[in-house]
Tab-separated table of C-alpha atoms in Angstrom:
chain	number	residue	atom	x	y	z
H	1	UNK	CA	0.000	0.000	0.000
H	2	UNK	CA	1.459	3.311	-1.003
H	3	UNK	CA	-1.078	5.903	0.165
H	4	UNK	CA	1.473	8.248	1.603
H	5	UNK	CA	4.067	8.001	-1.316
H	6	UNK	CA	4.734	10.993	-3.611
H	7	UNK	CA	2.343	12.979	-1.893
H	8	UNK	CA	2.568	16.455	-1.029
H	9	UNK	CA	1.743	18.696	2.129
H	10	UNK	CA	-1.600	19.894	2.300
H	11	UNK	CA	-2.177	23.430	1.208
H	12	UNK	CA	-4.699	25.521	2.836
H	13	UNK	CA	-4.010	28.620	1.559
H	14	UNK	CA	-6.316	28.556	-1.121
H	15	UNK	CA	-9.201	26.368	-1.699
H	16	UNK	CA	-9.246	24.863	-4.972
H	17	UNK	CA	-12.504	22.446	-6.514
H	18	UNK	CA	-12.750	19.130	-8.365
H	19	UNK	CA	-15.650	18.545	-11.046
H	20	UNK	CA	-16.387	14.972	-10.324
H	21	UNK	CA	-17.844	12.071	-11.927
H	22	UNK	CA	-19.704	9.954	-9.934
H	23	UNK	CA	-22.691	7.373	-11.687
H	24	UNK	CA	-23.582	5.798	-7.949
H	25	UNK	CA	-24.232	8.144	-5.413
H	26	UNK	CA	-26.005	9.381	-2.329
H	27	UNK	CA	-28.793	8.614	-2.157
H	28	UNK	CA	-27.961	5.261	-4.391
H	29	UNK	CA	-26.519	2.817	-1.476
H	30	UNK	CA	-24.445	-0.339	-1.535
H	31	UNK	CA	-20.898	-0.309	-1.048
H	32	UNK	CA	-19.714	1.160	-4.335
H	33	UNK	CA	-21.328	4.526	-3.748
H	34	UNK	CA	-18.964	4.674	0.004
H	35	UNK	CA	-15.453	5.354	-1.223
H	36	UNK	CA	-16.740	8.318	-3.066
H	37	UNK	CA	-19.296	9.774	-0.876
H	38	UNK	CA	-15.944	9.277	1.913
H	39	UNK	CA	-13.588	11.095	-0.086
H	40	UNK	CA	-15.973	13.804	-1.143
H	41	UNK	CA	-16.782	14.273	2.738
H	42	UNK	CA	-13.219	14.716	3.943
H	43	UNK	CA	-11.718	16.696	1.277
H	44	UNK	CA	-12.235	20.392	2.425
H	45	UNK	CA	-10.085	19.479	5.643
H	46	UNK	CA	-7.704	19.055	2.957
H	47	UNK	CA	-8.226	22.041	1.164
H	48	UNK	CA	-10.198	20.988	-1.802
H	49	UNK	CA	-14.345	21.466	-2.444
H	50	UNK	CA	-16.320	19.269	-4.707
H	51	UNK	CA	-18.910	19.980	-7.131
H	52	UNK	CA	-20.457	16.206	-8.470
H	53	UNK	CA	-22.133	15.061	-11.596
H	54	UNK	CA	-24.016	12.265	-11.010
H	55	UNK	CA	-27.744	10.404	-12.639
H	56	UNK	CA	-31.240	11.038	-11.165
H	57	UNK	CA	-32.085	8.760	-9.050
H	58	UNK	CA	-33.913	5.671	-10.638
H	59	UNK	CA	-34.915	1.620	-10.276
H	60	UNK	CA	-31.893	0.088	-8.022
H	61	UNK	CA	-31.031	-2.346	-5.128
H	62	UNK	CA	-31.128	0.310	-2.779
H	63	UNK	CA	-31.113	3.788	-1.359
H	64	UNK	CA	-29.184	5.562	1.634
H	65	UNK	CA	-30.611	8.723	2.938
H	66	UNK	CA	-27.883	8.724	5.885
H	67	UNK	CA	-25.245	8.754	3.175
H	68	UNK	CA	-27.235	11.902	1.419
H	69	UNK	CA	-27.215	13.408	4.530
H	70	UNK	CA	-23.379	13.366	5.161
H	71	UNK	CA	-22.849	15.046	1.801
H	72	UNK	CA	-25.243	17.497	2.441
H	73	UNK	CA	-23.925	18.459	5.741
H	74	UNK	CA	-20.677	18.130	4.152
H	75	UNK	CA	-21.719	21.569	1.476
H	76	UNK	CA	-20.893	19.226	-1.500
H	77	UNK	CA	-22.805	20.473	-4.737
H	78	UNK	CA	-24.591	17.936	-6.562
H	79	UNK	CA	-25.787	18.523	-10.153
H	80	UNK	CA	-28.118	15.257	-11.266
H	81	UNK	CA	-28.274	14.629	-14.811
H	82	UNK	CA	-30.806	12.490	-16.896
H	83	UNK	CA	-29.444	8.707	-18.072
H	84	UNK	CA	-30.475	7.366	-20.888
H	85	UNK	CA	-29.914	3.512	-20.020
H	86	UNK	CA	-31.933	0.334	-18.943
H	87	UNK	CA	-32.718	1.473	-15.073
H	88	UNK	CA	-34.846	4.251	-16.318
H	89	UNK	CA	-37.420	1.610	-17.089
H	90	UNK	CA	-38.562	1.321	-13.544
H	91	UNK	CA	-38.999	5.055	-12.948
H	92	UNK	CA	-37.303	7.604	-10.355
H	93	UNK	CA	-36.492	6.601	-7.165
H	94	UNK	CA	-37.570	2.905	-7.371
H	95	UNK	CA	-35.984	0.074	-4.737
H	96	UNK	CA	-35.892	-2.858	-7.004
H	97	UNK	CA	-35.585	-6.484	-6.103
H	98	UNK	CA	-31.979	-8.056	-6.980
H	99	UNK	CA	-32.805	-11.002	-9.571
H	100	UNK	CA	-32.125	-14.503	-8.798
H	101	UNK	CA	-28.332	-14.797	-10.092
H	102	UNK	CA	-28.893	-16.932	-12.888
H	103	UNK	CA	-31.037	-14.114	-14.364
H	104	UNK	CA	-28.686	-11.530	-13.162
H	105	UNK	CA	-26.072	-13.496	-14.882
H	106	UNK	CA	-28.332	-13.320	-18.198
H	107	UNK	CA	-29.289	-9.869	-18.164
H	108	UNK	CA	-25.598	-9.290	-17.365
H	109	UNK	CA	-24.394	-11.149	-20.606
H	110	UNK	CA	-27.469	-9.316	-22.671
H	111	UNK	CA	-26.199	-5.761	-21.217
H	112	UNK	CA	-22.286	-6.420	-22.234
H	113	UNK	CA	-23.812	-7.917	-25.759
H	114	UNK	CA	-25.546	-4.841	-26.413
H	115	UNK	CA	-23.322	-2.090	-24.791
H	116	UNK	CA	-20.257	-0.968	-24.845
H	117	UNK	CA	-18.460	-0.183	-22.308
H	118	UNK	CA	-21.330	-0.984	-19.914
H	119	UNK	CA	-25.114	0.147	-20.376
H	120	UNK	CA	-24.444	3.487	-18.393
H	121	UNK	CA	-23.397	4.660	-22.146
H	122	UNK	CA	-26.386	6.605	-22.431
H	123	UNK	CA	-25.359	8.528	-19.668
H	124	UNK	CA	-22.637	10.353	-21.499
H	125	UNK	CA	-24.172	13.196	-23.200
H	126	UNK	CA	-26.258	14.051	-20.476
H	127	UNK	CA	-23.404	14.475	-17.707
H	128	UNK	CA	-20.782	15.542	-20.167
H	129	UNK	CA	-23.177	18.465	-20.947
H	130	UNK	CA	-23.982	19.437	-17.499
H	131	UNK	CA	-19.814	19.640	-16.556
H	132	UNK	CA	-19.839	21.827	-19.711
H	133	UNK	CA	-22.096	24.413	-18.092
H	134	UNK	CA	-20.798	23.805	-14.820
H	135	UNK	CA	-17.702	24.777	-15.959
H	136	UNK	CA	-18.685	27.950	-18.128
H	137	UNK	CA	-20.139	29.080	-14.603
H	138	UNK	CA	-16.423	29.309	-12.667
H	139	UNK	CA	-13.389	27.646	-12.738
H	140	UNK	CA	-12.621	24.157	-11.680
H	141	UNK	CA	-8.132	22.914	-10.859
H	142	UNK	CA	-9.217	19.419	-12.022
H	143	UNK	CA	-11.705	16.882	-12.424
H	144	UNK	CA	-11.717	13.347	-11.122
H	145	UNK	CA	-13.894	10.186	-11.713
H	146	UNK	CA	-14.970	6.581	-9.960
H	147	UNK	CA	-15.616	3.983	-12.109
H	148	UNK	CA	-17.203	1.592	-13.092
H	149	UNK	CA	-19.236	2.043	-14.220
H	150	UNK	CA	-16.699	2.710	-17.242
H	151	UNK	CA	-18.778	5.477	-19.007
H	152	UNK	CA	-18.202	7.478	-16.144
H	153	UNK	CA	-14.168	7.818	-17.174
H	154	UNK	CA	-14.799	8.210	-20.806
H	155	UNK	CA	-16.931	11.101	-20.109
H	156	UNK	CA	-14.451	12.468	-17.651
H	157	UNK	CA	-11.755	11.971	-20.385
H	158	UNK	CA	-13.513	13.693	-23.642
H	159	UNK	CA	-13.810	16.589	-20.560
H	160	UNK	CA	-10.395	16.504	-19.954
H	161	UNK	CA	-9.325	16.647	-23.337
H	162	UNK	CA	-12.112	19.725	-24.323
H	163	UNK	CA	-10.895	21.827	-21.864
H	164	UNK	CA	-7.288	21.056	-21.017
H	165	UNK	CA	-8.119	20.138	-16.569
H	166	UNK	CA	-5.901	17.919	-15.494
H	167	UNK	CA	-7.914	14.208	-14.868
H	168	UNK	CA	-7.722	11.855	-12.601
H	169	UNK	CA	-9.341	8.225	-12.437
H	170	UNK	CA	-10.234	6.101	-9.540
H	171	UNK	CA	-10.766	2.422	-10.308
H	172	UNK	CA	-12.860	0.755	-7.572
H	173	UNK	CA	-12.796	-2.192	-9.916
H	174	UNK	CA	-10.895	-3.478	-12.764
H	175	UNK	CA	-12.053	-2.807	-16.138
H	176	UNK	CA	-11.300	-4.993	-19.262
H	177	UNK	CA	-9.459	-7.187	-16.486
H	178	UNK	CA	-12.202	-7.790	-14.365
H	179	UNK	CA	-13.295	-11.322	-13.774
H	180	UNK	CA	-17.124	-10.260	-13.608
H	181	UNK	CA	-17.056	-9.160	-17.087
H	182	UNK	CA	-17.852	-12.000	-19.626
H	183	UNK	CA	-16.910	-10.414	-23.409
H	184	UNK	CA	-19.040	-12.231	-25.515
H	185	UNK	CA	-16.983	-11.637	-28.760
H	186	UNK	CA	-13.099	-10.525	-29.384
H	187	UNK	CA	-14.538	-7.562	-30.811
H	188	UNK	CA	-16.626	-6.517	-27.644
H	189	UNK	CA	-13.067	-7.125	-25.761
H	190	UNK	CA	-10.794	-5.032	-28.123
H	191	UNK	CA	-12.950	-2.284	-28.669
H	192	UNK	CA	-13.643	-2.140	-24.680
H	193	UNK	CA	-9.291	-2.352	-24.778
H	194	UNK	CA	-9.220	0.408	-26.974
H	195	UNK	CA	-11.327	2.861	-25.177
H	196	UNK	CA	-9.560	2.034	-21.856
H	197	UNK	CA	-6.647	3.129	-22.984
H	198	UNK	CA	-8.027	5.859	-24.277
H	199	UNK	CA	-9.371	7.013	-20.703
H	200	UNK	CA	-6.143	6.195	-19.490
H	201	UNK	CA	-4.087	8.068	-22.086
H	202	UNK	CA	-5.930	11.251	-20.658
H	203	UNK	CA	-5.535	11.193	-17.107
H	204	UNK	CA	-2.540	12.886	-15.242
H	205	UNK	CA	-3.183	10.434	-12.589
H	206	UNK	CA	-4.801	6.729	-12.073
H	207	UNK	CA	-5.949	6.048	-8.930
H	208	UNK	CA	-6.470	1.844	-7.796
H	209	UNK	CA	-7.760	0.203	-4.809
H	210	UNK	CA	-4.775	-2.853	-4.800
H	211	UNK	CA	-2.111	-3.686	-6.478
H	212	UNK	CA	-3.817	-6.488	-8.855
H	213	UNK	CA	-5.512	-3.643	-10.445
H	214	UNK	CA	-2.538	-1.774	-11.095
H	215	UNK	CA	-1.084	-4.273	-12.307
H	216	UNK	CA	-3.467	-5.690	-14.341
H	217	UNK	CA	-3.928	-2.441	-16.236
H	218	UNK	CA	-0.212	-1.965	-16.641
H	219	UNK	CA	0.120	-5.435	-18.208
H	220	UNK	CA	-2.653	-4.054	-21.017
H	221	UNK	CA	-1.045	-0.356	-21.274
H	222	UNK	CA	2.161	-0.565	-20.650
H	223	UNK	CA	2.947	2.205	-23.475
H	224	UNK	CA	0.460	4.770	-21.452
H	225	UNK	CA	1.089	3.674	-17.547
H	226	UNK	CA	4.028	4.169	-15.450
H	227	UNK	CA	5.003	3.592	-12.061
H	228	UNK	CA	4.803	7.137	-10.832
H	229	UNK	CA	1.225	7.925	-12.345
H	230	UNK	CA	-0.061	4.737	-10.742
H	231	UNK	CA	-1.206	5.607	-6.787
H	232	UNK	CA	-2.637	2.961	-4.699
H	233	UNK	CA	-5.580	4.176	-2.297
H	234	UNK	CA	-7.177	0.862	-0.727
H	235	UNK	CA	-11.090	0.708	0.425
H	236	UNK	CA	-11.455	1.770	3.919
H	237	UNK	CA	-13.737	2.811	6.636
H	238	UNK	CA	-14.878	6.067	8.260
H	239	UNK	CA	-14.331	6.051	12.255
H	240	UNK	CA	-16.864	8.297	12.694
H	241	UNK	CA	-19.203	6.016	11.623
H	242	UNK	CA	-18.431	3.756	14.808
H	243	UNK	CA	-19.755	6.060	17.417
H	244	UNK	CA	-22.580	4.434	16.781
H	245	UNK	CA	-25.048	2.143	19.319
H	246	UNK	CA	-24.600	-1.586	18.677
H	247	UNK	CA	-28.038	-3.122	17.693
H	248	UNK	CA	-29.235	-5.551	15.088
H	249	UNK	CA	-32.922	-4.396	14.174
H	250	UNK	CA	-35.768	-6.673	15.114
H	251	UNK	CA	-33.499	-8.145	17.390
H	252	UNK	CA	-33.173	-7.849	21.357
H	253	UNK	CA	-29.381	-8.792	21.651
H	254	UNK	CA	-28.899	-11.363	23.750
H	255	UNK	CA	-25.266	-11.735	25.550
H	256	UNK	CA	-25.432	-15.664	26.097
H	257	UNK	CA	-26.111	-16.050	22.297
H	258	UNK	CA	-22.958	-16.129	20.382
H	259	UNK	CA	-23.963	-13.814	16.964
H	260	UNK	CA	-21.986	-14.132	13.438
H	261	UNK	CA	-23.192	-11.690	10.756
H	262	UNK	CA	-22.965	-11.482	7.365
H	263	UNK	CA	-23.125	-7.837	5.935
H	264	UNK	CA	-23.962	-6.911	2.087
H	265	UNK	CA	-25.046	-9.049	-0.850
H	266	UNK	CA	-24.738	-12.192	-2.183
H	267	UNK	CA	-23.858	-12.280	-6.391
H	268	UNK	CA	-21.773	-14.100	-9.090
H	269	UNK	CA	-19.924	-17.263	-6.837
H	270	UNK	CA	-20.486	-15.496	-3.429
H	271	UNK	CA	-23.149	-17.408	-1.798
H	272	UNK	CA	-24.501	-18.229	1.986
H	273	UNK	CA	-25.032	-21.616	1.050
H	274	UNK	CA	-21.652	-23.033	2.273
H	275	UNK	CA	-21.954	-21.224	5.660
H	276	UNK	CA	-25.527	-22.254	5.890
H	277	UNK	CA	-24.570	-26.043	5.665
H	278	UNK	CA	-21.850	-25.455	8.104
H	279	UNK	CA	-23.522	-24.465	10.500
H	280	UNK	CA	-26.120	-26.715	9.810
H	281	UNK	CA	-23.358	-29.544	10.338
H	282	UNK	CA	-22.556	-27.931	13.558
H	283	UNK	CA	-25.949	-28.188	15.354
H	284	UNK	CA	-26.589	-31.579	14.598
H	285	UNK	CA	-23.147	-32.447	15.539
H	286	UNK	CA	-23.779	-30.441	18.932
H	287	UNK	CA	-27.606	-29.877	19.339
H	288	UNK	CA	-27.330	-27.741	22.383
H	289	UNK	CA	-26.018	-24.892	21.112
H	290	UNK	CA	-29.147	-24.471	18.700
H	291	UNK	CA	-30.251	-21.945	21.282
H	292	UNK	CA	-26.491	-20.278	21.991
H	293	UNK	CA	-25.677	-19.246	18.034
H	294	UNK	CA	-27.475	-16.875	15.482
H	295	UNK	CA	-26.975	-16.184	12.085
H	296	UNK	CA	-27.810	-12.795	10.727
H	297	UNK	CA	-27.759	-11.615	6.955
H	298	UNK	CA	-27.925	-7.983	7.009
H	299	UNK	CA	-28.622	-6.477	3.281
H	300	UNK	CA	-30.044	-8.035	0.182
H	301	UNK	CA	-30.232	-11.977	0.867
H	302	UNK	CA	-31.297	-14.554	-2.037
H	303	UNK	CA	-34.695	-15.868	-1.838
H	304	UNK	CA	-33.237	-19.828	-2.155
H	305	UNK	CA	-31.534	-18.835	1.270
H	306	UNK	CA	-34.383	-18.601	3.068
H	307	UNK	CA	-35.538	-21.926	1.523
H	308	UNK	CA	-32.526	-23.723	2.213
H	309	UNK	CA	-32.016	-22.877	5.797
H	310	UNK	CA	-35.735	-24.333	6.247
H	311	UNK	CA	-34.798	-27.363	4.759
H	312	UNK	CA	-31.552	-27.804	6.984
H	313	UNK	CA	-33.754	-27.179	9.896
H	314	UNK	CA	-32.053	-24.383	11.193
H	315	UNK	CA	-34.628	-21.559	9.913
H	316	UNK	CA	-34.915	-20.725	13.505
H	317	UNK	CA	-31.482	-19.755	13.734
H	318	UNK	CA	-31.451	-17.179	10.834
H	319	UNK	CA	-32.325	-13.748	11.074
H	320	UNK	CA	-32.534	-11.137	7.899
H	321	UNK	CA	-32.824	-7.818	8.405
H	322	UNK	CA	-32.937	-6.669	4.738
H	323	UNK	CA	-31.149	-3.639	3.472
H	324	UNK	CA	-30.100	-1.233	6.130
H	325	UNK	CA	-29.132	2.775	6.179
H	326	UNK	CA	-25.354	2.757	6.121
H	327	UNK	CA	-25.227	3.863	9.641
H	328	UNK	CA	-27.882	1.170	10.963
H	329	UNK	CA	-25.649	-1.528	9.225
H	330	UNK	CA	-22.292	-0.299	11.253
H	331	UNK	CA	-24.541	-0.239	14.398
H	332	UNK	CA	-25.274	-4.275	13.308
H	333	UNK	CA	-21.031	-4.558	13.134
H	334	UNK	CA	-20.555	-3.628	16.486
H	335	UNK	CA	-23.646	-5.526	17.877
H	336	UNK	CA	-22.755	-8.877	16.632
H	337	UNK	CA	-19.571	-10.833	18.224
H	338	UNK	CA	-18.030	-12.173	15.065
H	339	UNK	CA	-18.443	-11.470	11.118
H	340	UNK	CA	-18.053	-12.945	8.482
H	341	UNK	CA	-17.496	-12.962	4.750
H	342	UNK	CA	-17.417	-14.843	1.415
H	343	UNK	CA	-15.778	-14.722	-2.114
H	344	UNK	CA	-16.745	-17.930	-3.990
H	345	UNK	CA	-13.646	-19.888	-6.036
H	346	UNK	CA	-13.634	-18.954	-9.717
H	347	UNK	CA	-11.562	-16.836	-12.244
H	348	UNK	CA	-10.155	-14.218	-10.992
H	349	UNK	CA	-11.216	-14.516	-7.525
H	350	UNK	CA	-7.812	-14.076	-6.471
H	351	UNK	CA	-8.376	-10.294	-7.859
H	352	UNK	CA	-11.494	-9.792	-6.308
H	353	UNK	CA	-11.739	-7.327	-3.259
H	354	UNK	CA	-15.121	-6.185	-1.448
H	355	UNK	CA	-15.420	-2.922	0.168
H	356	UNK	CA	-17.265	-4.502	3.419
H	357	UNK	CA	-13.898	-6.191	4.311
H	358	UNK	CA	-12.524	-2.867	5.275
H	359	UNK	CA	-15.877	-1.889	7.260
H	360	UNK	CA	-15.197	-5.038	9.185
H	361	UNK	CA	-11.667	-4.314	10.029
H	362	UNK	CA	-13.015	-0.519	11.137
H	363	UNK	CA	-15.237	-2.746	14.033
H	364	UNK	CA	-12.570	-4.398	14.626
H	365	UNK	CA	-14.542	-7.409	15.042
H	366	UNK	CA	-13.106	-11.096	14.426
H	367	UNK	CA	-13.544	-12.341	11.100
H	368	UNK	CA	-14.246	-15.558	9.378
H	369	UNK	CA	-13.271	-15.617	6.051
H	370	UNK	CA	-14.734	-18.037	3.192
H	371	UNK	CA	-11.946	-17.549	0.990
H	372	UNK	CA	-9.487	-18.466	-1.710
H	373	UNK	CA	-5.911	-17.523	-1.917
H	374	UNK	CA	-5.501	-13.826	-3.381
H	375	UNK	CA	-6.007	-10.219	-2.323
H	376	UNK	CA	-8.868	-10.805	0.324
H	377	UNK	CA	-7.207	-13.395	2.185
H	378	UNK	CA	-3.846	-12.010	2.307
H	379	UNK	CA	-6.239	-8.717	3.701
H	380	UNK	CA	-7.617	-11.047	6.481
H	381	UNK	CA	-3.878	-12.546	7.496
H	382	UNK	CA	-2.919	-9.067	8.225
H	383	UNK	CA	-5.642	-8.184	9.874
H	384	UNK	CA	-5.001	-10.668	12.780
H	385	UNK	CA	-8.311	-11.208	14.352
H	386	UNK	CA	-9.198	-13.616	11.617
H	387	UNK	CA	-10.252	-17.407	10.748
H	388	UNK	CA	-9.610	-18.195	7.029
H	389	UNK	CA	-11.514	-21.220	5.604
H	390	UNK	CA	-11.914	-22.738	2.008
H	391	UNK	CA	-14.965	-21.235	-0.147
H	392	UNK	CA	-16.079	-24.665	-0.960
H	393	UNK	CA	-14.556	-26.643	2.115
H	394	UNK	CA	-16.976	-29.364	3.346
H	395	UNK	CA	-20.089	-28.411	6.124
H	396	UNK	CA	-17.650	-30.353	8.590
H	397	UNK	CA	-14.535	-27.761	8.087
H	398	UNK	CA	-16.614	-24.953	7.907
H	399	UNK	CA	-18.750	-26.034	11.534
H	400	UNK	CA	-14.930	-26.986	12.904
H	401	UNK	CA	-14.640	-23.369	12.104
H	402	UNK	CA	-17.582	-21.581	13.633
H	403	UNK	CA	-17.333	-23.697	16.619
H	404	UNK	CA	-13.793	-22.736	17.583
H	405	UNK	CA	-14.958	-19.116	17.513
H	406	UNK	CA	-17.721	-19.788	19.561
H	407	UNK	CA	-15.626	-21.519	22.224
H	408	UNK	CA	-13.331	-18.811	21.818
H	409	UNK	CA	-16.406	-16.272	22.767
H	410	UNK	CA	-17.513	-18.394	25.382
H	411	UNK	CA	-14.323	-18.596	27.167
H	412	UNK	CA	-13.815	-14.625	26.646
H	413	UNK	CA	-11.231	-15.387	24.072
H	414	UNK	CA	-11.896	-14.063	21.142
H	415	UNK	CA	-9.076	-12.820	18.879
H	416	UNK	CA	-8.159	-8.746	18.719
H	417	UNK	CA	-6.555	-6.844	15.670
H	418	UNK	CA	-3.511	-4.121	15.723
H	419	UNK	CA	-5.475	-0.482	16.172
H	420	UNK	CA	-2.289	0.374	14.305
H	421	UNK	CA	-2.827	-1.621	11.729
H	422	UNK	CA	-6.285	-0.610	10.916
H	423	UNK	CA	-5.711	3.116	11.549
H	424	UNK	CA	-4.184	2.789	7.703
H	425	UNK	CA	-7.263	2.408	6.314
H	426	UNK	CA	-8.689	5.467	8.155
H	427	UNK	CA	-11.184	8.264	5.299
H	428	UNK	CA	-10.039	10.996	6.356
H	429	UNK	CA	-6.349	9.337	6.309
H	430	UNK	CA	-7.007	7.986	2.408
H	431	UNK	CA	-8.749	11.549	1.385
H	432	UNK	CA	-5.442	13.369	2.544
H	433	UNK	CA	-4.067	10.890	0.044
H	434	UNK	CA	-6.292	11.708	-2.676
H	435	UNK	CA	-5.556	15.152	-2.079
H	436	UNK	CA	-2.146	15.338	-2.174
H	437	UNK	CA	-2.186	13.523	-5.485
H	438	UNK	CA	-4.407	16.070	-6.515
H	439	UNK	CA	-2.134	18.907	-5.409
H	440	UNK	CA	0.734	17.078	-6.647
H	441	UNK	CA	-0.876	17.931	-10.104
H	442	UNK	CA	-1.851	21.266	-9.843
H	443	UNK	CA	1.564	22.096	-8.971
H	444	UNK	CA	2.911	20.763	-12.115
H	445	UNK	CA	0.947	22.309	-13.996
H	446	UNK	CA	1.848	25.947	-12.548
């Protein structure tokens, strides 16, 4: 991690702004709207104000008022824009039901058929038009974007290039490298190639949550990216969201019950089903402690779930809260005694990160992790506090698992992380980065 590196002191004697980007956000919720909703919040300690493109809001997963009202309180400007893609179908402002992955998975594959680079295209025009005014109203040091999705950096890039800002690009995910995307022909995969490195050609900066990412995209570019305009900024977690009351809702929290919960959504080879049959395997091998563990999925959990757990008896065990207010979900963190996490075993797994991970490590809660070798585990090793299973070990491994931790609870045991260690992953910490990189730019370019 290389958050600190190359980056310079903070100047407050002038305030300078950033035109940003941003397809998810406030109120939009889920964990890809966080890192920048975070950054956007702590940049004025760090001298720099914000003015945000973003869509209307429209049919998705899930909405976050608590996150709107953080950037409101936080004097951010928001401009929305109109999108002309598939979401508009279900109106403004409409909480839709996540599909049952094998249609997601379909829909998914239609969407990359038809679209190029992802069906936010029609978004384009519409927020490339709006930064054009925006900008015709005062002057802006630089403009920065999150992707995916993709669009969002080539309309940030044909910006750029207009009007000569200096650009920079966040990745939160991988783009032609990611192991979500399926290209269904070699010329949906080169033409996606070529406009990547077309964003990338245009930015003074890239910005990347890991190293796989950077890596991946220098493997593809290497003719565009170098080592010094490639800046790591991991996920991480806001401790100001942790003065918060532990409580699960519906719940009355119980301290003789021993509580694991899962935080977030289930999609692609991430699935409860595993853990389920664990700890399934687990009660009938000790029937007692029926009555001294729960199970609770807080966020979007698959229908089949529900059915599942009936059928392994254990129904009475589970409890799903549905989607939760950002804040409401880090008051389940603290309430529940250990959490715990999956990333299924297929390509490119290795690569894959999830923002929760680094919400968990700001509880500092233990962790059990369902997960390959790559980038998560090595995450959860460092962490400390952490019990690192298989995806697809058997129910026995996984109950050996969950029982240890629950002896560990009972017996007061439980394992701690490094504060230290965690305090890297601090918002406000990881916006001071983002700023400096930005100031690093502006400097140049004096």
């Amino acid at each position: 991690m290389n958050v600190s590196s190359k980056t310079s002191p903070v100047i407050r004697q002038k305030t300078r702004r950033v035109l940003v980007f941003a397809y998810y956000f406030p109120p939009m919720g889920l964990s890809g709207v966080q890192r920048t909703a975070k950054f956007l919040k702590y940049l004025p300690r760090h001298g720099w104000e914000s003015t945000v493109v973003t869509c209307r809001p429209h049919g998705y997963f899930a909405y976050d008022d608590s996150l709107l009202r953080e950037i409101e309180e936080a004097g951010i400007t928001i401009h929305r824009t109109a999108s002309w893609d598939p979401t508009r179908l279900f109106g403004r402002r409409t909480t839709v039901d996540m599909p049952r992955e094998s249609v997601r998975r379909g829909l998914s594959a239609l969407s990359q058929w038809v679209f190029i680079p992802d069906n936010k295209v029609g978004w384009m025009r519409p927020a490339l038009g709006q930064a054009l005014g925006i900008l015709r109203d005062k002057p802006y040091d630089l403009i920065y974007s999150s992707a995916p999705p993709y669009t969002s950096h080539l309309a940030a890039a044909r910006l750029a290039r207009k009007t000569g800002l200096p650009l920079v690009l966040d990745f939160r995910d991988d783009w032609v490298g990611n192991p979500r995307h399926i290209y269904p022909t070699p010329f949906h995969r080169a033409r996606s190639t070529r406009l990547e490195g077309s964003a990338l050609k245009a930015a003074d900066r890239v910005v990347v949550i890991g190293d796989a990412i950077r890596k991946s995209l220098a493997t593809r570019h290497p003719d565009i990216l170098t080592p010094e305009n490639v800046r790591v900024i991991p996920q991480g977690f806001d401790p100001a969201d942790f003065d918060a009351e532990p409580r699960i809702p519906g719940l009355t929290m119980d301290p003789e019950v021993f509580t694991l919960l899962y935080s977030g959504v289930f999609y692609d080879a991430q699935s409860p089903e595993p853990f389920l049959r664990g700890l399934a395997a687990l009660v009938e091998r000790e029937p007692a402690l029926r009555n001294r563990l729960r199970a609770v999925f807080m966020g979007l959990l698959p229908a089949f779930a529900k059915t599942l757990a009936a059928q392994l008896h254990i129904e009475d065990m589970v409890h799903h809260t549905g989607y939760l207010p950002h804040e409401e979900a880090v008051s389940g963190l603290l309430a529940a005694d250990v959490l715990w996490m999956t990333i299924g075993r297929a390509d490119g797994s290795a690569r894959i990160w999830t923002g929760k991970l680094y919400e968990y490590f700001g509880s500092g809660k233990p962790v059990l992790g369902l997960v390959p070798e790559g980038v998560a585990r090595k995450a959860l090793k460092e962490y400390g506090a952490s019990t690192i299973v298989e995806p697809d070990a058997s129910p026995d491994a996984i109950a050996d698992a969950i029982g240890q931790l629950y002896e560990q609870w009972s017996g007061g045991r439980l394992p701690r992380p490094d504060p230290a260690w965690i305090a890297k992953f601090d918002r406000e910490r990881l916006a001071g980065a983002l700023a400096g990189i930005f100031n690093d730019i502006v400097q140049e370019r004096e």
